[in-house]
Short mmCIF file of C-alpha atoms and ligand atoms in Angstrom, two decimals:
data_model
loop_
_atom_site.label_atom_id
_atom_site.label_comp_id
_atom_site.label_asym_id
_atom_site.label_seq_id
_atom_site.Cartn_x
_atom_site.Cartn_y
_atom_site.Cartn_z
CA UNK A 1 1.40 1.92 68.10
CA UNK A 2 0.38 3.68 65.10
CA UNK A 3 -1.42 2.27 62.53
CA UNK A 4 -1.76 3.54 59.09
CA UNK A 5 -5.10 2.98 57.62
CA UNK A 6 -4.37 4.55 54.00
CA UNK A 7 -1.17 1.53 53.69
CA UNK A 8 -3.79 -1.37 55.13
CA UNK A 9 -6.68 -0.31 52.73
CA UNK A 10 -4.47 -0.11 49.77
CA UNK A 11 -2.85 -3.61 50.86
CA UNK A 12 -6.51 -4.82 51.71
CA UNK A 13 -7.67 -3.72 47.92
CA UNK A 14 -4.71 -4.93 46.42
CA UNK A 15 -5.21 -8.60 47.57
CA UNK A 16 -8.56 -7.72 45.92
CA UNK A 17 -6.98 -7.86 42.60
CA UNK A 18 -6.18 -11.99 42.51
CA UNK A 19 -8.83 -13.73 41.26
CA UNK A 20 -10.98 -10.38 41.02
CA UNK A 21 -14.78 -11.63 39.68
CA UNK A 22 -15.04 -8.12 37.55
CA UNK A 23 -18.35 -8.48 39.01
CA UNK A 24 -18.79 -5.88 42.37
CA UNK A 25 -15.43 -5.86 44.46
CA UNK A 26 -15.99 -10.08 44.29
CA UNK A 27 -13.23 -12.46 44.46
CA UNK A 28 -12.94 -16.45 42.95
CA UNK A 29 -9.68 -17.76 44.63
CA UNK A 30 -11.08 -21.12 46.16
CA UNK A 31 -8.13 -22.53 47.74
CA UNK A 32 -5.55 -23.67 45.55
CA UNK A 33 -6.16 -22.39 42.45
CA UNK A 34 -3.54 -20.38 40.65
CA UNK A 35 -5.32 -17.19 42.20
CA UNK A 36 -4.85 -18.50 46.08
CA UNK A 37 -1.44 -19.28 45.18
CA UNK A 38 -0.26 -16.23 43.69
CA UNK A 39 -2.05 -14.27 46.18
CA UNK A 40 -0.24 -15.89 49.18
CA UNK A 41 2.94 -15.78 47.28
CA UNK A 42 2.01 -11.62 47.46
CA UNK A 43 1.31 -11.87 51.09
CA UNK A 44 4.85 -13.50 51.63
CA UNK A 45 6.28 -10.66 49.84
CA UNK A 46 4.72 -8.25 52.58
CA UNK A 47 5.16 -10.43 55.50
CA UNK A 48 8.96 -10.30 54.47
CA UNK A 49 8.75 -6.40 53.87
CA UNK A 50 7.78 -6.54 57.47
CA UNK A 51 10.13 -8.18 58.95
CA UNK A 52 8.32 -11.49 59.77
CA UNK A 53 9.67 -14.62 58.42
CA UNK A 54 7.75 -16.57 56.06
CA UNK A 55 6.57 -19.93 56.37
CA UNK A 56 4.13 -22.68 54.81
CA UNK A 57 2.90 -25.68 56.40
CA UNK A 58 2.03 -29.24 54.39
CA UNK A 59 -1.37 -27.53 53.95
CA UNK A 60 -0.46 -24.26 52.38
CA UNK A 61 -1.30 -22.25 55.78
CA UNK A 62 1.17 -19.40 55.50
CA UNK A 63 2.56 -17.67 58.62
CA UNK A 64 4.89 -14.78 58.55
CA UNK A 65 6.47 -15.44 62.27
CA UNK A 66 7.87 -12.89 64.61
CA UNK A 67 11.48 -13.53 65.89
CA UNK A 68 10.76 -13.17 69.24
CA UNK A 69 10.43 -16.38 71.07
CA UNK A 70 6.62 -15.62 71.91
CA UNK A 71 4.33 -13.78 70.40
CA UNK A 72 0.68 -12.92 69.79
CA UNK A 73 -1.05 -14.56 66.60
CA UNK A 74 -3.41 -12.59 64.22
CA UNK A 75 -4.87 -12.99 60.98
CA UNK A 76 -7.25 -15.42 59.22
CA UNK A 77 -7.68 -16.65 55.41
CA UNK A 78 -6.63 -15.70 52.10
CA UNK A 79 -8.93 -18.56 50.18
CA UNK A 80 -12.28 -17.83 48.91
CA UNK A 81 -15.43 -19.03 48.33
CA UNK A 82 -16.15 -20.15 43.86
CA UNK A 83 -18.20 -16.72 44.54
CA UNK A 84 -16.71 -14.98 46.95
CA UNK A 85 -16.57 -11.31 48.38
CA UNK A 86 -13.07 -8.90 49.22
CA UNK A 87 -13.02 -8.93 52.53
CA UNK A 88 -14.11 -12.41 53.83
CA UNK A 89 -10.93 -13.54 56.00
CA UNK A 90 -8.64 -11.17 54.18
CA UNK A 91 -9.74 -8.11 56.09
CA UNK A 92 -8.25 -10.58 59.10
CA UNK A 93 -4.99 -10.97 57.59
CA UNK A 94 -4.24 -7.61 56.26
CA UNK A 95 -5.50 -5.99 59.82
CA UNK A 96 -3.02 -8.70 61.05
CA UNK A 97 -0.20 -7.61 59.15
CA UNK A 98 -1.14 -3.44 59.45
CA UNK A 99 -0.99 -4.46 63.42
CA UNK A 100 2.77 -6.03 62.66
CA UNK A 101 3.83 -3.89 61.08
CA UNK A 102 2.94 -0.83 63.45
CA UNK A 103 4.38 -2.81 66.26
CA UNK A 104 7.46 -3.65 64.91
CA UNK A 105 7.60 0.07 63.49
CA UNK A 106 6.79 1.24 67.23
CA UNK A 107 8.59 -1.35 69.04
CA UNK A 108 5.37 -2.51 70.16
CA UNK A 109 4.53 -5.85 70.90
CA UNK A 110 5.65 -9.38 69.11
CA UNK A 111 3.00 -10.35 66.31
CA UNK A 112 3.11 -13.18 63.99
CA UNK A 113 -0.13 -13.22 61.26
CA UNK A 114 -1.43 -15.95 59.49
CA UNK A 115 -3.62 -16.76 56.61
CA UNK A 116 -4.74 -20.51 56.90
CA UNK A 117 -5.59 -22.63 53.93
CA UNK A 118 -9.05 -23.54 52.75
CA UNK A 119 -11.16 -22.41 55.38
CA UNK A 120 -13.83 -21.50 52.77
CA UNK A 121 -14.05 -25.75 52.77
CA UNK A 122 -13.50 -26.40 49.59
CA UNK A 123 -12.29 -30.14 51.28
CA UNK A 124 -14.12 -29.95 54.20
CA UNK A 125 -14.59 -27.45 57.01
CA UNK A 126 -11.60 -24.71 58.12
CA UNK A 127 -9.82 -27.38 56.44
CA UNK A 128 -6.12 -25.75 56.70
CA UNK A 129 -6.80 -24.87 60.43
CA UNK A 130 -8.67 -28.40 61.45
CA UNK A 131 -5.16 -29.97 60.61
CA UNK A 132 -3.04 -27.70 61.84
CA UNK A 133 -5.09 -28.24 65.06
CA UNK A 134 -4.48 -32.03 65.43
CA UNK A 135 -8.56 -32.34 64.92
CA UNK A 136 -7.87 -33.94 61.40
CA UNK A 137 -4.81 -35.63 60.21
CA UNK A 138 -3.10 -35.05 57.43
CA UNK A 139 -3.08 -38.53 56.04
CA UNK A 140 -7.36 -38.60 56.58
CA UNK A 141 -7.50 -34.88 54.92
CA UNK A 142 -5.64 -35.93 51.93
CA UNK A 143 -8.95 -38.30 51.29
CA UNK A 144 -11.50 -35.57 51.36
CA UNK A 145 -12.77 -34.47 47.79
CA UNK A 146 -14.42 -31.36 46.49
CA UNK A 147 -17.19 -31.33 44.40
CA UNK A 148 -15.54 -32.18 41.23
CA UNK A 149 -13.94 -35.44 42.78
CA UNK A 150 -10.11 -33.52 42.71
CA UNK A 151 -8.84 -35.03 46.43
CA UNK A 152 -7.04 -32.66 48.54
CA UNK A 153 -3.69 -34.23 48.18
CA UNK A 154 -3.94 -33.84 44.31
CA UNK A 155 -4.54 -30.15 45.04
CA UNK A 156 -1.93 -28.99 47.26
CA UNK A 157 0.48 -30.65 45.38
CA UNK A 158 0.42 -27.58 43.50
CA UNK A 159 2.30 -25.75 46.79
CA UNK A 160 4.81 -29.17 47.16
CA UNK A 161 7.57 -26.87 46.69
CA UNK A 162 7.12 -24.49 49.19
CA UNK A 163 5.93 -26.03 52.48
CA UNK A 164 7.71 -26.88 55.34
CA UNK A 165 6.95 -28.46 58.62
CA UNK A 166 4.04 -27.84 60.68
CA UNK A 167 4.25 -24.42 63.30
CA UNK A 168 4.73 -25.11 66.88
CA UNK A 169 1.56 -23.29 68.66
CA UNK A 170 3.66 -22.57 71.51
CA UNK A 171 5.30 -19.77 70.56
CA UNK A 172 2.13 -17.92 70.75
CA UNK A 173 -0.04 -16.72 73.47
CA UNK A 174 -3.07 -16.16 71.72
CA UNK A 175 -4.85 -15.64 68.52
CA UNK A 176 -7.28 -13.05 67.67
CA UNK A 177 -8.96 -12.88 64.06
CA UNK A 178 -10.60 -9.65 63.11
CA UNK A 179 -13.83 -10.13 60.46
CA UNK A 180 -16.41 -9.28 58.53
CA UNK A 181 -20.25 -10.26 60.66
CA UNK A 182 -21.44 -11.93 57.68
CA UNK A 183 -24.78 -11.14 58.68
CA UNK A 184 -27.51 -8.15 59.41
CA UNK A 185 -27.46 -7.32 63.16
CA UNK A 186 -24.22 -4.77 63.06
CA UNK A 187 -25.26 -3.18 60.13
CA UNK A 188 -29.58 -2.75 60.99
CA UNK A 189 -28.06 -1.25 63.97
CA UNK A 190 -25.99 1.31 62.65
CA UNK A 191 -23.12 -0.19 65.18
CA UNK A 192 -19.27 0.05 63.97
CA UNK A 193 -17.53 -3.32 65.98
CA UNK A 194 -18.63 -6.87 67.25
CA UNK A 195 -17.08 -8.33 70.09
CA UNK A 196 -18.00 -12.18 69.53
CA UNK A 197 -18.88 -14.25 72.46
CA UNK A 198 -18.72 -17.62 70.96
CA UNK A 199 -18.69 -19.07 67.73
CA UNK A 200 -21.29 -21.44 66.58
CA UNK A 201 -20.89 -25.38 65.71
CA UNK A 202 -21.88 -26.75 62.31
CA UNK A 203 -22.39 -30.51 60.75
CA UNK A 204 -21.66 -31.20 57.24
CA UNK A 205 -21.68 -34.17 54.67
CA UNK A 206 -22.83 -35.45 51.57
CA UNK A 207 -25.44 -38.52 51.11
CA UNK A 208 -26.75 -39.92 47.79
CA UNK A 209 -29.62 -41.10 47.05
CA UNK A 210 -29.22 -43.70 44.04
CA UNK A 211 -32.38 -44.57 42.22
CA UNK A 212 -32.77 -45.44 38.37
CA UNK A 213 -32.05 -44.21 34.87
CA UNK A 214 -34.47 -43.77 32.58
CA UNK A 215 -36.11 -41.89 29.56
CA UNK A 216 -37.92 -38.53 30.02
CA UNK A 217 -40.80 -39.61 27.73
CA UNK A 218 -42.15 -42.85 28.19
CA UNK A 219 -41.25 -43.84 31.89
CA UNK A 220 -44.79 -43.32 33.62
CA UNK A 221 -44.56 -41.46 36.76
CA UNK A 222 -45.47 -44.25 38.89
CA UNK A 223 -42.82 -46.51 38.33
CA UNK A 224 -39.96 -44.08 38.10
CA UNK A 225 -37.62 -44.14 40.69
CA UNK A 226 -36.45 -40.35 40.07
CA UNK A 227 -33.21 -39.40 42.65
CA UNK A 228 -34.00 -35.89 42.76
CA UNK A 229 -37.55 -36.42 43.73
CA UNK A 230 -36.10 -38.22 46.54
CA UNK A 231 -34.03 -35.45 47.46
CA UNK A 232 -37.13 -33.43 47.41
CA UNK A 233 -39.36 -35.48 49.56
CA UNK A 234 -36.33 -35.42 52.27
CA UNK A 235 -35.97 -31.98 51.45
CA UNK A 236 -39.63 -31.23 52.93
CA UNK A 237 -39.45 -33.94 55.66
CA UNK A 238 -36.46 -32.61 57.49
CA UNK A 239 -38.30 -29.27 57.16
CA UNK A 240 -41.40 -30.72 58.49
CA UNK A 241 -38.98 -32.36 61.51
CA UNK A 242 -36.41 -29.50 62.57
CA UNK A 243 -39.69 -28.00 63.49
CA UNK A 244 -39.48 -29.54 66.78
CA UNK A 245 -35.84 -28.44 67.44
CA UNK A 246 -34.80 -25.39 65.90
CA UNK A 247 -34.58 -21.95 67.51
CA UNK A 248 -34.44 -18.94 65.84
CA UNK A 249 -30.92 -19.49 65.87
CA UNK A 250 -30.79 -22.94 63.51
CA UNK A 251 -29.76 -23.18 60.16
CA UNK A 252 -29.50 -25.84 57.50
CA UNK A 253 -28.72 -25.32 53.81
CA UNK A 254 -28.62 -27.97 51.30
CA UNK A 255 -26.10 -25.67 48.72
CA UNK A 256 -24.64 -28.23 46.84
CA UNK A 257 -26.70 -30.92 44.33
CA UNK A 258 -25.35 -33.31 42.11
CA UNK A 259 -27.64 -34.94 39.98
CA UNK A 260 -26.71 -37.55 37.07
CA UNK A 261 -26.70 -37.58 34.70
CA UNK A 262 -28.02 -33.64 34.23
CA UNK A 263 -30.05 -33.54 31.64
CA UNK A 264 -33.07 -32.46 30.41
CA UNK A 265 -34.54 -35.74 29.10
CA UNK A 266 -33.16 -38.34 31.79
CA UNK A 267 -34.94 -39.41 34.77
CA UNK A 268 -32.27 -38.62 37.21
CA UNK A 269 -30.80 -41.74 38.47
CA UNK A 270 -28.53 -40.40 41.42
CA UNK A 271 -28.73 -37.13 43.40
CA UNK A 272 -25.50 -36.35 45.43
CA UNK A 273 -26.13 -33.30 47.91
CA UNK A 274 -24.80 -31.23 50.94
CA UNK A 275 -26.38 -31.15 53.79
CA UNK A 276 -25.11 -28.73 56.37
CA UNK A 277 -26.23 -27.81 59.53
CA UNK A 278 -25.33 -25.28 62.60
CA UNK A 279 -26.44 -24.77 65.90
CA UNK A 280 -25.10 -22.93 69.05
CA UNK A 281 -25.88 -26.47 71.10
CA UNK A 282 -23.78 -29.61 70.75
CA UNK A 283 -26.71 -31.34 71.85
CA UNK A 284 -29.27 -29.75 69.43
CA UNK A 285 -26.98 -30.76 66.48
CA UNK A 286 -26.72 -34.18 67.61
CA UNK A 287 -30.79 -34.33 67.30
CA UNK A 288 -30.31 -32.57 63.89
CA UNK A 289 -28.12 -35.61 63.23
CA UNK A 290 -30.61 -37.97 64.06
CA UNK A 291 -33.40 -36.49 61.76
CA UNK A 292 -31.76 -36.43 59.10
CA UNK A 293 -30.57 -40.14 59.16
CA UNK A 294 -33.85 -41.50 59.58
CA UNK A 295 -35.56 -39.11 57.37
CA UNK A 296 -33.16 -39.73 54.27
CA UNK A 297 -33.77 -43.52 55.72
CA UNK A 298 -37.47 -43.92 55.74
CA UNK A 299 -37.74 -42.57 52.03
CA UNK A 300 -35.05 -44.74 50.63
CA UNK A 301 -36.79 -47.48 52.35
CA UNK A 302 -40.51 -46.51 51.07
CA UNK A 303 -39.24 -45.78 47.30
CA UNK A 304 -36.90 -48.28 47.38
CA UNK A 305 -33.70 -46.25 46.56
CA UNK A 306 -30.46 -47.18 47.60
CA UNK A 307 -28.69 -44.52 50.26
CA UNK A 308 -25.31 -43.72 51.15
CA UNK A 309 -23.84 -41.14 53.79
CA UNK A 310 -20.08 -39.69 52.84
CA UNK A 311 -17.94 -38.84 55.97
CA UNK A 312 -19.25 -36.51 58.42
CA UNK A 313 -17.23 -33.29 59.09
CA UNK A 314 -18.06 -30.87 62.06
CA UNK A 315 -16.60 -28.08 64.31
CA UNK A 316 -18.04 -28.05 67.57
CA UNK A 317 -19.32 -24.34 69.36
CA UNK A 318 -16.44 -22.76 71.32
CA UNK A 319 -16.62 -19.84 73.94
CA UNK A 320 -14.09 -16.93 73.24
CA UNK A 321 -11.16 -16.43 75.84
CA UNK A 322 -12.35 -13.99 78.60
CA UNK A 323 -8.89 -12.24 78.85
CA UNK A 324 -8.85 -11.61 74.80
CA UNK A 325 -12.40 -10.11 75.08
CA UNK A 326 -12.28 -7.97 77.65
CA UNK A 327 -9.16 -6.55 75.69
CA UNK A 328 -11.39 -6.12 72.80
CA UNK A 329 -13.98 -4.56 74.80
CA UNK A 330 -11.89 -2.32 76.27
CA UNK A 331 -10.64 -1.04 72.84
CA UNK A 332 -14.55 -1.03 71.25
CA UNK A 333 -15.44 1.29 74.21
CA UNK A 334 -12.38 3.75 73.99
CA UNK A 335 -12.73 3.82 69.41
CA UNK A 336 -16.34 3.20 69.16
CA UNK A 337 -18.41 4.35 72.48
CA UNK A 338 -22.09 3.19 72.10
CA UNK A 339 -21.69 1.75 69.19
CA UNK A 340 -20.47 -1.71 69.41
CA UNK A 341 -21.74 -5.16 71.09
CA UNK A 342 -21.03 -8.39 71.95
CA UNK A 343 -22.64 -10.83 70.03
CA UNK A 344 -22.15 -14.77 68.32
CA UNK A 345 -20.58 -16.30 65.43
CA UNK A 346 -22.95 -17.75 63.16
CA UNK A 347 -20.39 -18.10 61.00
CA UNK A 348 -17.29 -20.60 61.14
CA UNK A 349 -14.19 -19.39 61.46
CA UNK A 350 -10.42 -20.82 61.54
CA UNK A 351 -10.33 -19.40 65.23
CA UNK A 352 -12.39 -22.81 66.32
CA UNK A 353 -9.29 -24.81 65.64
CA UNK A 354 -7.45 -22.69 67.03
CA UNK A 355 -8.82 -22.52 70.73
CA UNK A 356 -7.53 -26.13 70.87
CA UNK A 357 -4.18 -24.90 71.26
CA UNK A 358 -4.66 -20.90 72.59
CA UNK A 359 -7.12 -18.57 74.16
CA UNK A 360 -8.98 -16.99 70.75
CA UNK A 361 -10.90 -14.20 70.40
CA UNK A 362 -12.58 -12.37 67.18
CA UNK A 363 -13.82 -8.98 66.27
CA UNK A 364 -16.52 -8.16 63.58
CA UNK A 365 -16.96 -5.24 61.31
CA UNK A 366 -20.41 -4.37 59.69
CA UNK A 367 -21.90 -5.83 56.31
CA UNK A 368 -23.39 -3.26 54.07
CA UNK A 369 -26.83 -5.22 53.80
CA UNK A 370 -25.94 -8.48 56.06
CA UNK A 371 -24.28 -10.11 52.24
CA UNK A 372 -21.41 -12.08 52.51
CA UNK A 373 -20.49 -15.46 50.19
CA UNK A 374 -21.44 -13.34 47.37
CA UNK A 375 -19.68 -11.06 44.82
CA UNK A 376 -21.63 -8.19 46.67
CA UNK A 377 -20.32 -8.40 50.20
CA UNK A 378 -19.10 -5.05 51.13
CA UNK A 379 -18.59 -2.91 54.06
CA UNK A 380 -17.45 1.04 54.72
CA UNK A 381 -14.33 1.94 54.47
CA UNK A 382 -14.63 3.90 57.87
CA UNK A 383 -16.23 1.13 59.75
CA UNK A 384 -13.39 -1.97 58.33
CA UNK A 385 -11.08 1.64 59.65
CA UNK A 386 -12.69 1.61 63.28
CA UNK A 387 -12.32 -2.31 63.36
CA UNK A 388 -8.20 -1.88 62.88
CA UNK A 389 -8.21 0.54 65.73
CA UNK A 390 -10.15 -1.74 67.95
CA UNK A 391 -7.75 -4.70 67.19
CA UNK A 392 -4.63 -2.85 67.75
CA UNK A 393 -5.76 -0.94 70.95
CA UNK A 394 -6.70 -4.57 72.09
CA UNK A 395 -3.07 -5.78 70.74
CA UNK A 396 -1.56 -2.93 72.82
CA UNK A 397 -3.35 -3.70 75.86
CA UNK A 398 -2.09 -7.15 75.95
C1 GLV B 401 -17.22 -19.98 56.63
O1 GLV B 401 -17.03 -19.25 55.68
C2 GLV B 401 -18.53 -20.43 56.92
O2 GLV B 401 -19.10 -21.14 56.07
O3 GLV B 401 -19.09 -20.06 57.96
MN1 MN B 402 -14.15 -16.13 56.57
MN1 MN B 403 -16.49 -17.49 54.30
#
């Protein structure tokens, strides 16, 4: 098979330019906006060119499908984060389509790629991939909202006309998505290629805390019943808590707050947050769980503030297919000798979903600096080069 890195990094920088930030390579093309449309409407136009046959699901996910009646799945997302960088998901699905292409050029093996929908979560988590997986109907994912209250079935309206059915997974016999890490270790380490071993699991919701309204200037601090000092108190308490049962490898992030009514001279009556949290250990984020319930409980209960949780979304840690990774180890040995590893997803990735239905396995390239979600994220040319290799000598070797 012969792959032609000039074609996939002038493909890979010309997805670039939909929804460019003009700020670093960075992207905004959350999923669904005008930008995530047209640029999937681009990525049609080369899956055609290739010779796979385009298709979108109800959610937007698009596939470009291989005739023959099985055949191996690549690829990743197309959607962004509101701040995103270049290659987050769509180095997957332009190494997906290079592969295709080269083995439909070579006679090579079947490939299908695929760039789910709103895996960046604008609705949820992997949202796109989650449905397609049967782990979230469509009819429940419609509900979900994004932080400006649009629902997800107002929002993919906007792609009514082109979706069809949902794919049938059994045409494929496996799905590998190529990356960026996301993080530092590949990149301290001067290493090229990441063969990941599993991929983490992560909790997310929303809860409100709902206190009172009131003037700036004359509400004396001791009978104000501020929402965002709430926030704060539970803020330091969970801190104070995960203490007990974190590892080095925990992480929580509160990313998103909502306070009302925003401004300057109000005592905040309601703060509306995120809380997300991820953890190798089913078990460990089920502890998590419990923590932060009775934490967000105990101060709504002493400060008598009213508390609400929204619906809890989660992905639980999954173990990469043996067969898929030795393939990818085999290839990391023969393009990058010495300098690759095997190592975890901290990140989530649309490959979660997708083990319910087929082995999965996933590759990571470098980031220059361990940035990613930001207009920074960037990696060498050479090293996102060395990644295609590795994914289409593991292609070829299954
Ligand atoms: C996916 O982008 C994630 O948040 O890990
Ligand atoms: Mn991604
Ligand atoms: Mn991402």
């Amino acid at each position: 098979m012969n792959i032609n890195p000039t074609r996939f990094l002038s493909d890979l920088h010309a997805l670039r330019q939909f929804g460019a930030s003009g700020v670093c390579k960075g992207v905004v093309r959350p999923a669904y906006s005008e930008a995530d449309i047209a640029a999937r409407a681009w990525l049609a136009g080369k899956f055609e060119e290739a010779g796979l046959r385009v298709h979108y699901d109800p959610m937007g996910s698009l596939f470009g499908l291989s005739d023959a009646p099985r055949s191996l799945l690549l690829g990743s997302h197309s959607d962004s984060q509101p701040e995103g960088g270049w290659l987050d998901g769509a180095l997957g699905v332009i190494a997906a389509l290079e592969v295709a292409r080269a083995a439909k050029e070579s006679g090579g093996p079947a490939v299908s790629v695929v760039s789910f929908q709103d895996e960046e979560g604008r609705f949820g988590v992997t949202t796109g991939s989650t449905v397609w997986s049967g782990e979230l109907t469509l009819e429940e994912a419609d509900k979900l909202t994004d932080r400006t209250g649009t629902t997800l079935a107002e929002a993919r309206g906007a792609m009514a006309s082109q979706v069809g059915d949902f794919v049938d997974p059994k045409q494929f016999t496996g799905f590998i998505e190529m990356h960026i890490e996301q993080g530092p270790w590949l990149d301290q380490a001067g290493e090229a290629v990441g063969v990941v071993t599993d991929i983490v699991g992560i909790r997310d919701m929303r809860i409100t805390f709902e206190g009172e309204q009131n003037h700036a200037g004359t509400t004396p601090m001791h009978l104000r019943k501020d929402a965002f000092q709430a926030l704060g108190a539970f803020n330091a308490l969970i801190g104070e808590r995960f203490k007990n049962v974190a590892t080095p490898q925990t992480v929580w992030t509160i990313g998103h707050v909502k306070l009302h009514p925003d401004a300057h001279s109000i005592v905040p009556g309601r703060a509306t947050f995120s809380m997300q949290w991820r953890d190798g250990d089913a078990d460990r984020l089920g502890r998590m769980e419990e923590i932060i319930r009775n934490a967000a409980s105990e101060i709504a209960d002493a400060q008598g503030f009213e508390l609400s949780f929204g619906p809890m979304l989660g992905l639980e840690p999954v173990a990469m297919s043996a067969g898929l990774r030795s393939a990818l180890e085999a290839s990391a040995e023969e393009h990058a000798a010495g300098r690759w590893r095997k190592m975890p997803s901290g990140a989530l990735h649309d490959a979660t979903n997708v083990a319910r239905y087929l082995p999965v396995a996933m590759l990571f390239v470098p980031s220059i600096n361990g940035i990613s979600h930001a207009f920074e994220e960037d990696t060498d040319e050479a090293d996102l080069v060395t990644g295609l290799e590795v994914l289409a000598g593991a292609v070829a070797r299954l």
